[in-house]
């Protein structure tokens, strides 16, 4: 599995640099557009919160994009974060495959 060293663009990055800055929108404006609390958008834009499916639907409607566009951004970041977390990857390396588990008679009744 190839591990990239550069973190993919986050939903917050895209919102900030592709939508808010070029259009002059503020976080408050986007919160009103999406009919959510300002803190929800602020946390998302500042990469302090992960994208939820309902917010992906709201963003897709507001910016006339697809829900998948927003969810794929989040998915790519989530995958990168796991692949680049040595402690988590070490833990995952100890996961046993179903085949191996079933071949060990002492591991199940």
GROMACS .gro file of N, CA and C in nm, residues 26-39 41:
model
   45
   26UNK      N    1  -1.861   3.471   0.410
   26UNK     CA    2  -1.807   3.450   0.544
   26UNK      C    3  -1.867   3.323   0.601
   27UNK      N    4  -1.809   3.276   0.707
   27UNK     CA    5  -1.859   3.156   0.773
   27UNK      C    6  -2.006   3.175   0.812
   28UNK      N    7  -2.039   3.292   0.863
   28UNK     CA    8  -2.180   3.319   0.900
   28UNK      C    9  -2.271   3.308   0.779
   29UNK      N   10  -2.226   3.360   0.667
   29UNK     CA   11  -2.307   3.354   0.544
   29UNK      C   12  -2.334   3.208   0.505
   30UNK      N   13  -2.229   3.128   0.508
   30UNK     CA   14  -2.243   2.988   0.470
   30UNK      C   15  -2.335   2.915   0.568
   31UNK      N   16  -2.323   2.946   0.695
   31UNK     CA   17  -2.411   2.884   0.795
   31UNK      C   18  -2.558   2.917   0.766
   32UNK      N   19  -2.584   3.040   0.729
   32UNK     CA   20  -2.721   3.080   0.694
   32UNK      C   21  -2.767   3.005   0.570
   33UNK      N   22  -2.680   2.999   0.468
   33UNK     CA   23  -2.714   2.928   0.345
   33UNK      C   24  -2.750   2.782   0.373
   34UNK      N   25  -2.674   2.719   0.462
   34UNK     CA   26  -2.692   2.577   0.489
   34UNK      C   27  -2.796   2.549   0.598
   35UNK      N   28  -2.843   2.656   0.662
   35UNK     CA   29  -2.941   2.643   0.770
   35UNK      C   30  -2.886   2.560   0.887
   36UNK      N   31  -2.762   2.594   0.926
   36UNK     CA   32  -2.698   2.529   1.041
   36UNK      C   33  -2.636   2.637   1.129
   37UNK      N   34  -2.593   2.597   1.247
   37UNK     CA   35  -2.530   2.692   1.339
   37UNK      C   36  -2.393   2.733   1.287
   38UNK      N   37  -2.356   2.854   1.315
   38UNK     CA   38  -2.227   2.908   1.272
   38UNK      C   39  -2.111   2.822   1.322
   39UNK      N   40  -2.121   2.771   1.444
   39UNK     CA   41  -2.013   2.690   1.501
   39UNK      C   42  -1.988   2.563   1.420
   41UNK      N   43  -2.015   2.528   1.093
   41UNK     CA   44  -1.937   2.563   0.974
   41UNK      C   45  -1.797   2.608   1.013
   0.00000   0.00000   0.00000
